[in-house]
Short mmCIF file of C-alpha atoms in Angstrom, two decimals:
data_model
loop_
_atom_site.label_atom_id
_atom_site.label_comp_id
_atom_site.label_asym_id
_atom_site.label_seq_id
_atom_site.Cartn_x
_atom_site.Cartn_y
_atom_site.Cartn_z
CA MET A 27 -3.76 -42.90 -35.53
CA SER A 28 -3.41 -42.09 -32.35
CA GLU A 29 0.78 -43.20 -32.14
CA ILE A 30 0.82 -40.65 -35.00
CA LEU A 31 -1.03 -38.14 -33.48
CA ARG A 32 1.13 -38.75 -29.85
CA ASP A 33 3.99 -38.15 -31.92
CA ARG A 34 3.07 -34.75 -33.10
CA THR A 35 1.47 -33.17 -30.11
CA SER A 36 4.95 -34.42 -27.86
CA SER A 37 6.27 -31.45 -30.07
CA LEU A 38 3.94 -28.76 -28.53
CA ASN A 39 4.49 -26.32 -26.16
CA LEU A 40 2.55 -24.03 -23.99
CA GLN A 41 3.85 -21.04 -25.99
CA SER A 42 2.55 -21.82 -29.47
CA ILE A 43 -0.63 -22.40 -27.62
CA GLU A 44 -0.64 -19.32 -25.65
CA VAL A 45 0.01 -17.35 -29.22
CA PHE A 46 -3.05 -19.22 -30.79
CA CYS A 47 -5.27 -18.48 -27.35
CA GLU A 48 -4.52 -14.49 -28.10
CA VAL A 49 -5.22 -14.76 -32.04
CA VAL A 50 -8.57 -16.44 -31.74
CA LYS A 51 -9.05 -13.60 -28.75
CA SER A 52 -8.79 -11.16 -31.25
CA ARG A 53 -9.27 -12.62 -34.41
CA SER A 54 -6.08 -10.53 -35.61
CA PHE A 55 -2.18 -11.65 -36.04
CA SER A 56 -0.75 -8.46 -35.26
CA LYS A 57 -3.01 -7.68 -31.91
CA GLY A 58 -2.37 -11.60 -30.55
CA ALA A 59 1.49 -10.29 -31.50
CA GLU A 60 1.39 -7.10 -29.59
CA ARG A 61 -0.22 -9.01 -26.13
CA LEU A 62 2.39 -11.25 -26.22
CA SER A 63 4.97 -8.76 -26.84
CA ILE A 64 6.40 -10.45 -29.86
CA SER A 65 6.56 -10.08 -33.66
CA GLN A 66 3.55 -10.71 -35.94
CA SER A 67 5.53 -12.67 -38.10
CA ALA A 68 6.39 -14.97 -34.99
CA ALA A 69 3.15 -15.12 -34.43
CA SER A 70 1.96 -16.32 -38.29
CA GLN A 71 4.71 -18.69 -37.60
CA GLN A 72 3.97 -20.47 -34.24
CA VAL A 73 0.40 -20.45 -35.20
CA ALA A 74 1.14 -22.24 -38.70
CA ASN A 75 3.91 -24.69 -36.93
CA LEU A 76 0.56 -26.01 -34.40
CA GLU A 77 -1.34 -26.39 -37.22
CA GLN A 78 1.19 -28.18 -39.13
CA VAL A 79 2.25 -30.62 -35.86
CA LEU A 80 -1.72 -31.35 -35.11
CA GLY A 81 -2.42 -32.11 -39.11
CA LEU A 82 -5.45 -29.55 -38.63
CA LYS A 83 -6.36 -26.10 -40.10
CA LEU A 84 -7.56 -24.21 -37.26
CA LEU A 85 -7.91 -20.58 -38.81
CA ASP A 86 -9.31 -19.41 -42.13
CA ARG A 87 -6.60 -16.49 -43.14
CA SER A 88 -8.70 -15.82 -46.49
CA TYR A 89 -11.31 -13.77 -43.92
CA ARG A 90 -10.94 -10.35 -42.43
CA PRO A 91 -10.83 -10.33 -39.69
CA LEU A 92 -9.65 -13.92 -39.02
CA GLN A 93 -12.30 -16.84 -38.83
CA VAL A 94 -12.00 -19.65 -36.60
CA THR A 95 -13.07 -23.49 -38.26
CA GLU A 96 -14.59 -25.38 -36.18
CA ASP A 97 -11.95 -27.69 -35.09
CA GLY A 98 -10.11 -24.51 -33.97
CA GLU A 99 -12.76 -23.55 -32.13
CA LEU A 100 -13.00 -26.87 -30.43
CA TYR A 101 -8.98 -27.08 -29.51
CA TYR A 102 -9.31 -23.11 -28.88
CA ARG A 103 -11.73 -24.45 -25.80
CA GLY A 104 -9.41 -27.26 -24.62
CA CYS A 105 -6.37 -24.98 -24.29
CA GLN A 106 -8.20 -22.39 -22.73
CA GLN A 107 -8.66 -24.80 -19.97
CA LEU A 108 -4.94 -26.05 -20.11
CA LEU A 109 -3.71 -22.53 -19.22
CA GLU A 110 -5.87 -21.68 -16.86
CA GLY A 111 -4.84 -24.98 -15.10
CA TYR A 112 -1.30 -24.46 -15.65
CA ARG A 113 -1.49 -20.64 -14.22
CA GLY A 114 -3.71 -22.03 -11.22
CA VAL A 115 -0.96 -24.65 -10.42
CA LEU A 116 1.56 -22.06 -10.44
CA ASP A 117 -0.28 -19.37 -8.56
CA GLN A 118 -0.51 -22.27 -5.89
CA ILE A 119 3.01 -23.12 -5.35
CA ARG A 120 3.56 -18.90 -5.52
CA ARG A 121 1.22 -18.66 -2.64
CA LYS A 122 2.83 -21.78 -0.41
CA ARG A 123 6.12 -20.61 -0.65
CA ASN A 124 5.01 -17.17 0.06
CA SER A 125 2.60 -18.00 2.96
CA SER A 126 4.44 -19.80 5.21
CA GLU A 127 8.08 -18.79 5.14
CA GLY A 128 7.73 -15.26 4.06
CA GLN A 129 8.84 -11.92 3.93
CA VAL A 130 7.55 -8.35 3.53
CA ARG A 131 9.12 -4.92 3.44
CA VAL A 132 7.28 -2.07 5.28
CA VAL A 133 8.04 1.79 5.24
CA SER A 134 6.67 3.87 7.21
CA ILE A 135 7.18 7.37 8.24
CA TYR A 136 9.05 7.85 11.87
CA SER A 137 6.00 8.96 14.08
CA VAL A 138 3.71 6.00 13.10
CA GLY A 139 6.82 3.67 12.78
CA LEU A 140 8.38 4.29 15.88
CA HIS A 141 5.13 5.01 17.89
CA THR A 142 2.38 3.04 16.61
CA LEU A 143 3.53 0.26 13.76
CA ASP A 144 6.70 -1.31 15.72
CA ASP A 145 4.67 -3.08 18.16
CA PHE A 146 2.25 -4.07 15.72
CA VAL A 147 5.38 -5.65 13.84
CA ARG A 148 5.99 -7.44 16.77
CA SER A 149 2.79 -8.83 17.55
CA TYR A 150 2.86 -10.18 13.96
CA MET A 151 5.75 -11.74 13.81
CA GLN A 152 5.03 -13.47 17.45
CA GLU A 153 1.45 -15.01 16.00
CA ASN A 154 3.17 -16.04 12.49
CA SER A 155 6.37 -17.29 13.36
CA GLY A 156 7.85 -18.28 9.52
CA SER A 157 7.29 -14.93 8.52
CA THR A 158 9.68 -11.87 8.85
CA VAL A 159 8.18 -8.05 8.46
CA ARG A 160 11.17 -5.88 7.69
CA LEU A 161 10.14 -2.03 9.11
CA GLU A 162 12.31 0.64 7.46
CA TYR A 163 11.44 4.51 8.59
CA TYR A 164 11.36 7.01 5.55
CA HIS A 165 10.50 10.37 5.19
CA PRO A 166 7.05 10.81 3.67
CA VAL A 167 8.31 11.44 -0.13
CA LYS A 168 10.13 8.58 0.23
CA VAL A 169 7.62 6.37 1.32
CA TYR A 170 5.60 7.12 -1.67
CA GLU A 171 8.91 6.20 -3.82
CA ALA A 172 9.46 3.51 -2.45
CA ILE A 173 6.47 1.88 -3.05
CA LEU A 174 6.01 2.96 -6.78
CA ASN A 175 9.35 1.60 -7.21
CA ASP A 176 8.79 -1.64 -5.49
CA GLU A 177 11.22 -1.13 -3.45
CA ALA A 178 8.56 -2.44 -0.39
CA GLU A 179 5.19 -3.84 -0.83
CA VAL A 180 3.45 -1.71 2.20
CA GLY A 181 3.73 1.61 3.33
CA VAL A 182 2.27 3.27 5.94
CA MET A 183 1.71 7.06 6.52
CA SER A 184 -0.19 10.04 7.69
CA TYR A 185 -2.56 11.86 6.11
CA PRO A 186 -1.95 9.49 2.51
CA ARG A 187 -2.48 10.61 -0.42
CA SER A 188 -4.04 8.76 -3.32
CA SER A 189 -3.56 8.58 -6.66
CA ARG A 190 -3.55 7.12 -10.27
CA HIS A 191 -0.25 4.72 -8.91
CA VAL A 192 -0.98 4.74 -5.81
CA GLU A 193 -3.83 3.04 -3.25
CA VAL A 194 -4.93 4.26 0.10
CA ILE A 195 -6.19 1.90 2.83
CA PRO A 196 -7.45 3.81 5.39
CA TRP A 197 -6.47 2.48 8.91
CA LEU A 198 -6.20 4.88 12.46
CA GLU A 199 -7.35 8.24 12.97
CA GLU A 200 -4.70 9.33 15.92
CA GLU A 201 -6.42 11.75 18.57
CA MET A 202 -4.73 14.75 18.95
CA VAL A 203 -4.09 16.24 21.83
CA LEU A 204 -1.85 19.69 24.01
CA ALA A 205 1.53 18.63 25.11
CA CYS A 206 2.92 20.45 27.66
CA PRO A 207 5.94 20.04 29.55
CA SER A 208 5.70 18.39 33.25
CA GLY A 209 6.65 22.20 35.04
CA HIS A 210 4.26 23.81 32.43
CA PRO A 211 0.57 25.62 34.53
CA LEU A 212 -1.99 23.54 32.19
CA ALA A 213 0.05 20.03 33.13
CA LYS A 214 -1.94 19.31 35.95
CA THR A 215 -5.15 19.94 34.04
CA LYS A 216 -6.87 17.35 31.97
CA VAL A 217 -9.15 19.04 30.10
CA ILE A 218 -9.19 22.41 29.22
CA ASP A 219 -11.47 25.01 26.92
CA ALA A 220 -9.07 25.79 23.36
CA HIS A 221 -9.45 29.30 24.14
CA ARG A 222 -7.25 29.16 27.11
CA LEU A 223 -4.12 28.77 24.65
CA ALA A 224 -4.70 31.82 23.08
CA GLY A 225 -1.29 34.06 23.53
CA ALA A 226 0.40 30.94 24.68
CA ASN A 227 3.80 29.85 23.45
CA PHE A 228 3.23 27.73 21.16
CA VAL A 229 5.78 24.71 18.99
CA ALA A 230 4.59 24.18 15.58
CA PHE A 231 5.20 21.56 12.82
CA GLU A 232 6.79 22.90 9.80
CA LYS A 233 4.21 24.99 7.04
CA ASP A 234 4.48 22.77 4.17
CA LEU A 235 3.19 19.76 6.38
CA LYS A 236 -0.50 18.88 6.26
CA ILE A 237 -0.72 18.33 10.34
CA ARG A 238 0.58 21.78 10.51
CA ARG A 239 -2.72 23.06 7.60
CA GLU A 240 -4.91 21.44 10.03
CA VAL A 241 -3.86 22.81 13.39
CA ASP A 242 -3.63 25.96 11.94
CA ARG A 243 -6.78 25.93 10.54
CA PHE A 244 -8.52 24.95 13.62
CA PHE A 245 -6.55 28.13 15.22
CA ARG A 246 -8.15 29.97 13.03
CA GLU A 247 -12.15 28.35 13.17
CA ASN A 248 -11.41 29.13 17.09
CA GLU A 249 -9.89 32.89 16.62
CA ILE A 250 -7.07 31.39 18.55
CA GLN A 251 -3.94 33.26 18.00
CA VAL A 252 -0.62 31.45 19.52
CA ASN A 253 3.08 32.66 20.02
CA ILE A 254 4.78 30.32 18.05
CA LEU A 255 8.61 30.04 19.06
CA SER A 256 9.92 26.94 16.84
CA GLU A 257 8.78 25.11 13.84
CA PHE A 258 10.29 21.18 13.62
CA ASP A 259 9.81 18.56 10.79
CA ASN A 260 8.86 15.71 13.34
CA ILE A 261 7.26 14.70 16.32
CA GLU A 262 10.88 14.12 18.10
CA THR A 263 12.05 17.03 17.73
CA ILE A 264 9.10 19.10 19.07
CA LYS A 265 9.00 16.99 22.17
CA GLN A 266 12.86 18.08 22.83
CA ALA A 267 11.64 21.63 22.60
CA LEU A 268 8.90 21.13 24.96
CA ASP A 269 11.35 19.49 27.28
CA ILE A 270 13.53 22.59 27.44
CA SER A 271 10.98 25.15 27.11
CA THR A 272 7.77 26.83 28.54
CA ALA A 273 6.10 26.17 25.45
CA VAL A 274 3.00 23.72 24.36
CA SER A 275 2.03 21.99 21.23
CA ILE A 276 -0.92 20.06 19.86
CA LEU A 277 0.71 16.07 18.92
CA PRO A 278 -0.94 12.75 18.08
CA ALA A 279 -1.76 10.89 21.55
CA PRO A 280 0.40 7.85 20.48
CA GLY A 281 3.46 9.80 19.95
CA VAL A 282 3.66 11.43 23.70
CA ALA A 283 2.75 8.03 25.46
CA ARG A 284 5.58 7.06 26.65
CA GLU A 285 6.59 10.54 27.28
CA VAL A 286 3.22 10.85 29.31
CA GLU A 287 4.31 7.22 30.89
CA ARG A 288 7.09 8.79 32.48
CA GLY A 289 5.70 12.20 33.05
CA ILE A 290 8.37 14.26 31.43
CA ILE A 291 4.98 15.44 29.53
CA SER A 292 1.49 15.77 30.45
CA GLU A 293 -1.27 14.91 27.64
CA VAL A 294 -4.23 17.41 28.01
CA ARG A 295 -8.08 17.41 25.95
CA LEU A 296 -9.26 20.03 24.48
CA LYS A 297 -12.76 20.47 25.58
CA GLY A 298 -15.01 19.83 22.67
CA VAL A 299 -12.21 19.35 20.24
CA ASN A 300 -12.10 16.17 17.79
CA LEU A 301 -8.98 16.71 16.40
CA ARG A 302 -7.61 13.82 14.87
CA ARG A 303 -4.53 12.39 12.27
CA PRO A 304 -5.43 9.94 9.70
CA VAL A 305 -3.54 6.73 9.37
CA GLY A 306 -3.29 5.09 5.84
CA ILE A 307 -1.92 1.92 4.15
CA VAL A 308 -0.34 2.27 0.93
CA VAL A 309 0.59 -0.31 -1.84
CA ARG A 310 0.99 0.19 -5.89
CA LYS A 311 -1.79 -0.23 -7.25
CA GLY A 312 -1.95 -3.42 -9.78
CA ARG A 313 0.86 -4.64 -7.95
CA GLU A 314 0.17 -8.51 -7.04
CA LEU A 315 0.57 -8.53 -3.36
CA THR A 316 2.51 -11.67 -1.89
CA ALA A 317 0.55 -14.13 0.67
CA THR A 318 2.96 -12.51 3.72
CA ALA A 319 2.02 -8.68 2.45
CA ARG A 320 -1.89 -9.56 2.28
CA ASN A 321 -1.52 -11.62 5.84
CA PHE A 322 0.48 -8.05 7.77
CA ILE A 323 -2.79 -5.71 5.96
CA SER A 324 -5.06 -7.88 7.29
CA PHE A 325 -3.53 -8.81 10.53
CA LEU A 326 -3.58 -4.20 10.57
CA MET A 327 -7.08 -4.06 10.12
CA SER A 328 -8.29 -6.73 12.43
CA SER A 329 -6.30 -5.09 15.00
CA SER A 330 -7.11 -1.56 14.28
CA PRO A 331 -9.97 -1.73 11.81
CA GLY A 332 -9.44 1.74 9.70
CA VAL A 333 -12.53 4.21 9.03
CA PRO A 334 -12.68 6.75 6.10
CA VAL A 335 -11.21 9.90 5.94
CA GLU A 336 -10.13 12.19 3.96
CA LEU A 337 -7.64 12.27 1.85
CA ALA A 338 -4.78 14.31 1.03
CA GLY A 339 -1.35 15.90 1.74
CA GLU A 340 1.63 14.09 3.90
CA GLU A 341 3.19 14.21 7.24
CA ASP A 342 6.20 13.14 8.84
#
């Protein structure tokens, strides 16, 4: 008898077992088939073949919904354990393959990538010699597109916006400072009262950017009017404009750190002002990240843990 059963079960396959389990869960051939994206007739045929090979009646089709026989219940429990074990082994293999010599593609807006993230990427790859981080710089809209289209696993941007398909992990809150060219009258000052900016020549971000709206709100709340000379959509161009003018701007401190070190730009803090630019990590909801992507995100969070921020808008 055991030899006959062994010959019969050798004809079984995991697909038939999976179909049987889905039909049992839903007590319906049509619903089980729908979950596996196969036709109802195909599901019915596979379960019938299963019963023929085993020589057992697993389902009682005379009832609606379907009834599972005693043999069927016993077989179902065993099959569930088999499928869980099989999937677990596959998951372990994938994790092992991805963890030691994995690669993760990261997309970032220019200002965060150039002035903050690039250093973290280098440190991460030094500590994880088998891993590679491919960092690319994008416009904010392109960061979202790359994440949603699975072109990249991890995105990093300021003022990130969560949605039905995008999950945001708060990471940094960058201090905003007054940036002055080295020859400006305020350049020698460490801290000033914000009202001293009234009437000052100012280089601003473009109006459709979240960071511009935040700076404008600050000026309105403090009843400060500045003379806007020009508007740009990125920090690098604003810094170049400062270098050839007598204007000032309000920028994230990491974005001017190198120029401050070289003496090209002076960093001045505004007394009693707590302007900050939130930076967050974005991933696609529902996507199973590779081990390398998870490790990289954990590295970022442990190096500079984020704090809850109000998430809305976008900025470069």
